[in-house]
Amino acid sequence: VHKQSFEIGGRKFYGLDWLPRGELQTELAAIPPDAEFLVCHQVWQDFMGTNCATDGAIGEIPANIKYVLTGDFHKHTIINVNRKHVVSPGSLYIRSISEESEKNFFHAHGHPNGVVLFSSVPIKGRYVQHLEITTQAELDKWCDYLNSLLDVDDDAKRIVHIKIRQDLPEWHSRLNA
């Protein structure tokens, strides 16, 4: 949808593919004045702060845009910045074990007063469990638990991140069994 205007349900949208700083600001200035939604994939300063180089800030988006549907930020959230509803669905699947394993998407629906409402809808996906094993009793307990997972008929493969004390007897052979 790069540099394209389109309509959904009588609402005007405009799309931009990822653009580097400088090019983004030029294209933001060229958004048609009748567009109400911006669909994009950018690294926004409003999400990232000063943690990394960003492409732009929500405040650079023209005032006629009321809703920003954006990717790149891997957190499921909605924030309000400069009278704009900024919707980030987050990643749809786990990209790193440090991410939350619960994933969602947003369902948009109109309200009689013209406002667009967003509902969070869960996505069945991979579950991440973090374990820290520091005693022999914990090793015994978690080995039994991990073996029980092998019998679970589940479409979503689980990810188990284990932090273990290396001096526990037979930990390696027990977890590889």
PDB file of C-alpha atoms in Angstrom:
ATOM      1  CA  VAL A   1       0.000   0.000   0.000  1.00  0.00           C
ATOM      2  CA  HIS A   2       3.066   2.253  -0.267  1.00  0.00           C
ATOM      3  CA  LYS A   3       2.035   5.792  -1.195  1.00  0.00           C
ATOM      4  CA  GLN A   4      -1.499   4.569  -1.899  1.00  0.00           C
ATOM      5  CA  SER A   5      -4.834   5.940  -0.748  1.00  0.00           C
ATOM      6  CA  PHE A   6      -7.642   3.452  -0.189  1.00  0.00           C
ATOM      7  CA  GLU A   7     -10.981   3.232   1.536  1.00  0.00           C
ATOM      8  CA  ILE A   8     -12.395   0.663   3.963  1.00  0.00           C
ATOM      9  CA  GLY A   9     -15.935   1.031   5.259  1.00  0.00           C
ATOM     10  CA  GLY A  10     -16.099   4.628   4.093  1.00  0.00           C
ATOM     11  CA  ARG A  11     -12.920   5.579   6.017  1.00  0.00           C
ATOM     12  CA  LYS A  12      -9.860   6.981   4.178  1.00  0.00           C
ATOM     13  CA  PHE A  13      -6.485   5.272   4.602  1.00  0.00           C
ATOM     14  CA  TYR A  14      -2.989   6.026   3.360  1.00  0.00           C
ATOM     15  CA  GLY A  15      -0.049   3.616   3.420  1.00  0.00           C
ATOM     16  CA  LEU A  16       3.710   3.957   3.693  1.00  0.00           C
ATOM     17  CA  ASP A  17       6.285   1.180   3.606  1.00  0.00           C
ATOM     18  CA  TRP A  18       9.286   1.530   5.909  1.00  0.00           C
ATOM     19  CA  LEU A  19      11.286   4.649   5.129  1.00  0.00           C
ATOM     20  CA  PRO A  20      14.526   5.941   6.652  1.00  0.00           C
ATOM     21  CA  ARG A  21      14.683   9.212   8.566  1.00  0.00           C
ATOM     22  CA  GLY A  22      14.518  12.112   6.147  1.00  0.00           C
ATOM     23  CA  GLU A  23      12.571  10.230   3.486  1.00  0.00           C
ATOM     24  CA  LEU A  24       9.869   9.487   6.061  1.00  0.00           C
ATOM     25  CA  GLN A  25       9.424  13.153   6.918  1.00  0.00           C
ATOM     26  CA  THR A  26       9.143  14.047   3.212  1.00  0.00           C
ATOM     27  CA  GLU A  27       6.462  11.397   2.657  1.00  0.00           C
ATOM     28  CA  LEU A  28       4.560  12.315   5.828  1.00  0.00           C
ATOM     29  CA  ALA A  29       4.254  15.860   4.491  1.00  0.00           C
ATOM     30  CA  ALA A  30       2.747  14.436   1.261  1.00  0.00           C
ATOM     31  CA  ILE A  31      -0.094  12.484   2.951  1.00  0.00           C
ATOM     32  CA  PRO A  32      -3.409  13.489   1.343  1.00  0.00           C
ATOM     33  CA  PRO A  33      -5.453  15.858   3.539  1.00  0.00           C
ATOM     34  CA  ASP A  34      -8.532  13.592   3.444  1.00  0.00           C
ATOM     35  CA  ALA A  35      -6.712  10.568   4.936  1.00  0.00           C
ATOM     36  CA  GLU A  36      -7.747   9.643   8.472  1.00  0.00           C
ATOM     37  CA  PHE A  37      -5.632   6.478   8.962  1.00  0.00           C
ATOM     38  CA  LEU A  38      -1.922   5.948   8.323  1.00  0.00           C
ATOM     39  CA  VAL A  39      -0.776   2.346   7.830  1.00  0.00           C
ATOM     40  CA  CYS A  40       3.007   2.038   8.214  1.00  0.00           C
ATOM     41  CA  HIS A  41       5.979   0.125   9.602  1.00  0.00           C
ATOM     42  CA  GLN A  42       8.339   2.529  11.344  1.00  0.00           C
ATOM     43  CA  VAL A  43      10.563   2.795  14.412  1.00  0.00           C
ATOM     44  CA  TRP A  44       8.859   5.646  16.280  1.00  0.00           C
ATOM     45  CA  GLN A  45      10.616   7.711  18.920  1.00  0.00           C
ATOM     46  CA  ASP A  46       7.365   7.661  20.925  1.00  0.00           C
ATOM     47  CA  PHE A  47       7.802   3.915  21.517  1.00  0.00           C
ATOM     48  CA  MET A  48      11.579   3.629  21.618  1.00  0.00           C
ATOM     49  CA  GLY A  49      12.614   6.842  23.381  1.00  0.00           C
ATOM     50  CA  THR A  50      16.369   7.283  23.133  1.00  0.00           C
ATOM     51  CA  ASN A  51      17.151   3.532  23.281  1.00  0.00           C
ATOM     52  CA  CYS A  52      17.987   3.369  19.572  1.00  0.00           C
ATOM     53  CA  ALA A  53      17.984   5.347  16.350  1.00  0.00           C
ATOM     54  CA  THR A  54      14.419   6.077  15.282  1.00  0.00           C
ATOM     55  CA  ASP A  55      12.843   6.967  11.957  1.00  0.00           C
ATOM     56  CA  GLY A  56      10.542   9.708  13.228  1.00  0.00           C
ATOM     57  CA  ALA A  57       8.075  10.909  15.830  1.00  0.00           C
ATOM     58  CA  ILE A  58       4.279  10.751  15.880  1.00  0.00           C
ATOM     59  CA  GLY A  59       4.222  14.551  16.185  1.00  0.00           C
ATOM     60  CA  GLU A  60       5.565  14.749  12.602  1.00  0.00           C
ATOM     61  CA  ILE A  61       2.407  13.118  11.205  1.00  0.00           C
ATOM     62  CA  PRO A  62      -0.119  15.596   9.750  1.00  0.00           C
ATOM     63  CA  ALA A  63      -3.042  16.640  11.967  1.00  0.00           C
ATOM     64  CA  ASN A  64      -5.673  15.065   9.667  1.00  0.00           C
ATOM     65  CA  ILE A  65      -4.390  11.576  10.616  1.00  0.00           C
ATOM     66  CA  LYS A  66      -6.341  10.386  13.673  1.00  0.00           C
ATOM     67  CA  TYR A  67      -5.237   6.742  13.714  1.00  0.00           C
ATOM     68  CA  VAL A  68      -1.747   5.315  13.135  1.00  0.00           C
ATOM     69  CA  LEU A  69      -1.591   1.549  12.521  1.00  0.00           C
ATOM     70  CA  THR A  70       2.081   0.740  12.834  1.00  0.00           C
ATOM     71  CA  GLY A  71       4.446  -2.188  12.988  1.00  0.00           C
ATOM     72  CA  ASP A  72       8.038  -2.676  14.148  1.00  0.00           C
ATOM     73  CA  PHE A  73       7.495  -2.189  17.894  1.00  0.00           C
ATOM     74  CA  HIS A  74       7.058  -5.746  19.191  1.00  0.00           C
ATOM     75  CA  LYS A  75       4.595  -4.863  21.925  1.00  0.00           C
ATOM     76  CA  HIS A  76       0.803  -5.122  21.730  1.00  0.00           C
ATOM     77  CA  THR A  77      -0.372  -1.686  22.764  1.00  0.00           C
ATOM     78  CA  ILE A  78      -2.344   1.432  21.956  1.00  0.00           C
ATOM     79  CA  ILE A  79      -1.029   4.832  22.961  1.00  0.00           C
ATOM     80  CA  ASN A  80      -2.416   8.311  22.415  1.00  0.00           C
ATOM     81  CA  VAL A  81       0.040  10.907  21.159  1.00  0.00           C
ATOM     82  CA  ASN A  82      -0.852  14.377  19.888  1.00  0.00           C
ATOM     83  CA  ARG A  83      -4.552  13.435  19.575  1.00  0.00           C
ATOM     84  CA  LYS A  84      -3.684  10.363  17.523  1.00  0.00           C
ATOM     85  CA  HIS A  85      -4.531   6.781  18.460  1.00  0.00           C
ATOM     86  CA  VAL A  86      -1.336   4.832  17.741  1.00  0.00           C
ATOM     87  CA  VAL A  87      -2.037   1.106  17.398  1.00  0.00           C
ATOM     88  CA  SER A  88       0.807  -1.401  17.520  1.00  0.00           C
ATOM     89  CA  PRO A  89      -0.314  -5.037  17.261  1.00  0.00           C
ATOM     90  CA  GLY A  90       3.105  -6.301  18.319  1.00  0.00           C
ATOM     91  CA  SER A  91       4.602  -9.368  16.763  1.00  0.00           C
ATOM     92  CA  LEU A  92       2.173 -12.121  15.826  1.00  0.00           C
ATOM     93  CA  TYR A  93       4.566 -14.859  16.899  1.00  0.00           C
ATOM     94  CA  ILE A  94       7.536 -15.114  19.236  1.00  0.00           C
ATOM     95  CA  ARG A  95      10.664 -13.640  17.677  1.00  0.00           C
ATOM     96  CA  SER A  96      12.779 -13.997  20.829  1.00  0.00           C
ATOM     97  CA  ILE A  97      12.401 -15.895  24.107  1.00  0.00           C
ATOM     98  CA  SER A  98      12.574 -12.536  25.877  1.00  0.00           C
ATOM     99  CA  GLU A  99       9.210 -11.535  24.339  1.00  0.00           C
ATOM    100  CA  GLU A 100       5.904 -12.220  26.040  1.00  0.00           C
ATOM    101  CA  SER A 101       4.443 -15.475  24.737  1.00  0.00           C
ATOM    102  CA  GLU A 102       0.843 -14.243  24.715  1.00  0.00           C
ATOM    103  CA  LYS A 103       0.135 -12.712  21.299  1.00  0.00           C
ATOM    104  CA  ASN A 104      -2.885 -10.735  20.134  1.00  0.00           C
ATOM    105  CA  PHE A 105      -4.213  -8.736  17.233  1.00  0.00           C
ATOM    106  CA  PHE A 106      -6.564  -5.778  17.254  1.00  0.00           C
ATOM    107  CA  HIS A 107     -10.062  -5.929  15.800  1.00  0.00           C
ATOM    108  CA  ALA A 108     -11.270  -2.493  14.730  1.00  0.00           C
ATOM    109  CA  HIS A 109     -14.954  -1.628  14.749  1.00  0.00           C
ATOM    110  CA  GLY A 110     -16.848   1.615  14.398  1.00  0.00           C
ATOM    111  CA  HIS A 111     -18.862   3.288  17.092  1.00  0.00           C
ATOM    112  CA  PRO A 112     -22.084   5.194  16.250  1.00  0.00           C
ATOM    113  CA  ASN A 113     -20.377   8.480  17.173  1.00  0.00           C
ATOM    114  CA  GLY A 114     -17.715   7.886  14.484  1.00  0.00           C
ATOM    115  CA  VAL A 115     -14.893   6.849  16.794  1.00  0.00           C
ATOM    116  CA  VAL A 116     -13.059   3.627  15.913  1.00  0.00           C
ATOM    117  CA  LEU A 117     -12.765   1.176  18.795  1.00  0.00           C
ATOM    118  CA  PHE A 118     -10.096  -1.507  18.997  1.00  0.00           C
ATOM    119  CA  SER A 119     -10.557  -4.850  20.762  1.00  0.00           C
ATOM    120  CA  SER A 120      -7.645  -7.120  21.578  1.00  0.00           C
ATOM    121  CA  VAL A 121      -8.106 -10.686  20.309  1.00  0.00           C
ATOM    122  CA  PRO A 122      -5.760 -13.487  21.471  1.00  0.00           C
ATOM    123  CA  ILE A 123      -3.819 -15.609  18.988  1.00  0.00           C
ATOM    124  CA  LYS A 124      -3.001 -19.201  19.848  1.00  0.00           C
ATOM    125  CA  GLY A 125       0.735 -19.511  19.514  1.00  0.00           C
ATOM    126  CA  ARG A 126       3.904 -20.781  21.076  1.00  0.00           C
ATOM    127  CA  TYR A 127       4.113 -20.624  24.833  1.00  0.00           C
ATOM    128  CA  VAL A 128       7.414 -19.757  26.538  1.00  0.00           C
ATOM    129  CA  GLN A 129       8.122 -20.954  30.040  1.00  0.00           C
ATOM    130  CA  HIS A 130      11.207 -19.824  31.946  1.00  0.00           C
ATOM    131  CA  LEU A 131      12.583 -22.230  34.544  1.00  0.00           C
ATOM    132  CA  GLU A 132      15.411 -21.725  37.000  1.00  0.00           C
ATOM    133  CA  ILE A 133      16.597 -24.958  38.581  1.00  0.00           C
ATOM    134  CA  THR A 134      18.904 -24.576  41.577  1.00  0.00           C
ATOM    135  CA  THR A 135      18.337 -27.753  43.659  1.00  0.00           C
ATOM    136  CA  GLN A 136      18.116 -31.491  43.068  1.00  0.00           C
ATOM    137  CA  ALA A 137      14.469 -31.464  44.223  1.00  0.00           C
ATOM    138  CA  GLU A 138      13.623 -28.805  41.622  1.00  0.00           C
ATOM    139  CA  LEU A 139      15.434 -30.849  38.954  1.00  0.00           C
ATOM    140  CA  ASP A 140      13.352 -33.923  39.850  1.00  0.00           C
ATOM    141  CA  LYS A 141      10.112 -31.916  39.821  1.00  0.00           C
ATOM    142  CA  TRP A 142      10.818 -30.167  36.514  1.00  0.00           C
ATOM    143  CA  CYS A 143      12.058 -33.317  34.734  1.00  0.00           C
ATOM    144  CA  ASP A 144       8.720 -34.974  35.548  1.00  0.00           C
ATOM    145  CA  TYR A 145       6.884 -31.870  34.321  1.00  0.00           C
ATOM    146  CA  LEU A 146       8.906 -31.638  31.108  1.00  0.00           C
ATOM    147  CA  ASN A 147       8.275 -35.326  30.364  1.00  0.00           C
ATOM    148  CA  SER A 148       4.533 -34.722  30.816  1.00  0.00           C
ATOM    149  CA  LEU A 149       4.690 -32.028  28.116  1.00  0.00           C
ATOM    150  CA  LEU A 150       5.795 -34.645  25.598  1.00  0.00           C
ATOM    151  CA  ASP A 151       2.379 -36.304  25.924  1.00  0.00           C
ATOM    152  CA  VAL A 152       0.383 -33.099  25.372  1.00  0.00           C
ATOM    153  CA  ASP A 153      -1.458 -33.025  22.046  1.00  0.00           C
ATOM    154  CA  ASP A 154      -1.001 -29.379  21.233  1.00  0.00           C
ATOM    155  CA  ASP A 155      -0.601 -27.715  17.842  1.00  0.00           C
ATOM    156  CA  ALA A 156       1.599 -24.991  19.302  1.00  0.00           C
ATOM    157  CA  LYS A 157       5.113 -26.151  20.112  1.00  0.00           C
ATOM    158  CA  ARG A 158       6.268 -24.972  23.511  1.00  0.00           C
ATOM    159  CA  ILE A 159       9.539 -23.261  24.242  1.00  0.00           C
ATOM    160  CA  VAL A 160      11.097 -23.982  27.623  1.00  0.00           C
ATOM    161  CA  HIS A 161      14.020 -21.756  28.626  1.00  0.00           C
ATOM    162  CA  ILE A 162      15.995 -23.423  31.407  1.00  0.00           C
ATOM    163  CA  LYS A 163      18.606 -21.804  33.607  1.00  0.00           C
ATOM    164  CA  ILE A 164      20.275 -24.549  35.664  1.00  0.00           C
ATOM    165  CA  ARG A 165      23.063 -24.859  38.196  1.00  0.00           C
ATOM    166  CA  GLN A 166      25.803 -26.769  36.390  1.00  0.00           C
ATOM    167  CA  ASP A 167      26.954 -28.664  39.509  1.00  0.00           C
ATOM    168  CA  LEU A 168      23.685 -30.607  39.958  1.00  0.00           C
ATOM    169  CA  PRO A 169      24.354 -34.350  39.506  1.00  0.00           C
ATOM    170  CA  GLU A 170      23.280 -35.834  36.163  1.00  0.00           C
ATOM    171  CA  TRP A 171      21.392 -32.692  35.066  1.00  0.00           C
ATOM    172  CA  HIS A 172      22.560 -33.036  31.452  1.00  0.00           C
ATOM    173  CA  SER A 173      21.597 -36.686  31.008  1.00  0.00           C
ATOM    174  CA  ARG A 174      18.264 -36.185  32.804  1.00  0.00           C
ATOM    175  CA  LEU A 175      17.218 -33.305  30.555  1.00  0.00           C
ATOM    176  CA  ASN A 176      18.358 -35.109  27.395  1.00  0.00           C
ATOM    177  CA  ALA A 177      16.399 -38.290  28.229  1.00  0.00           C
TER     178      ALA A 177
END
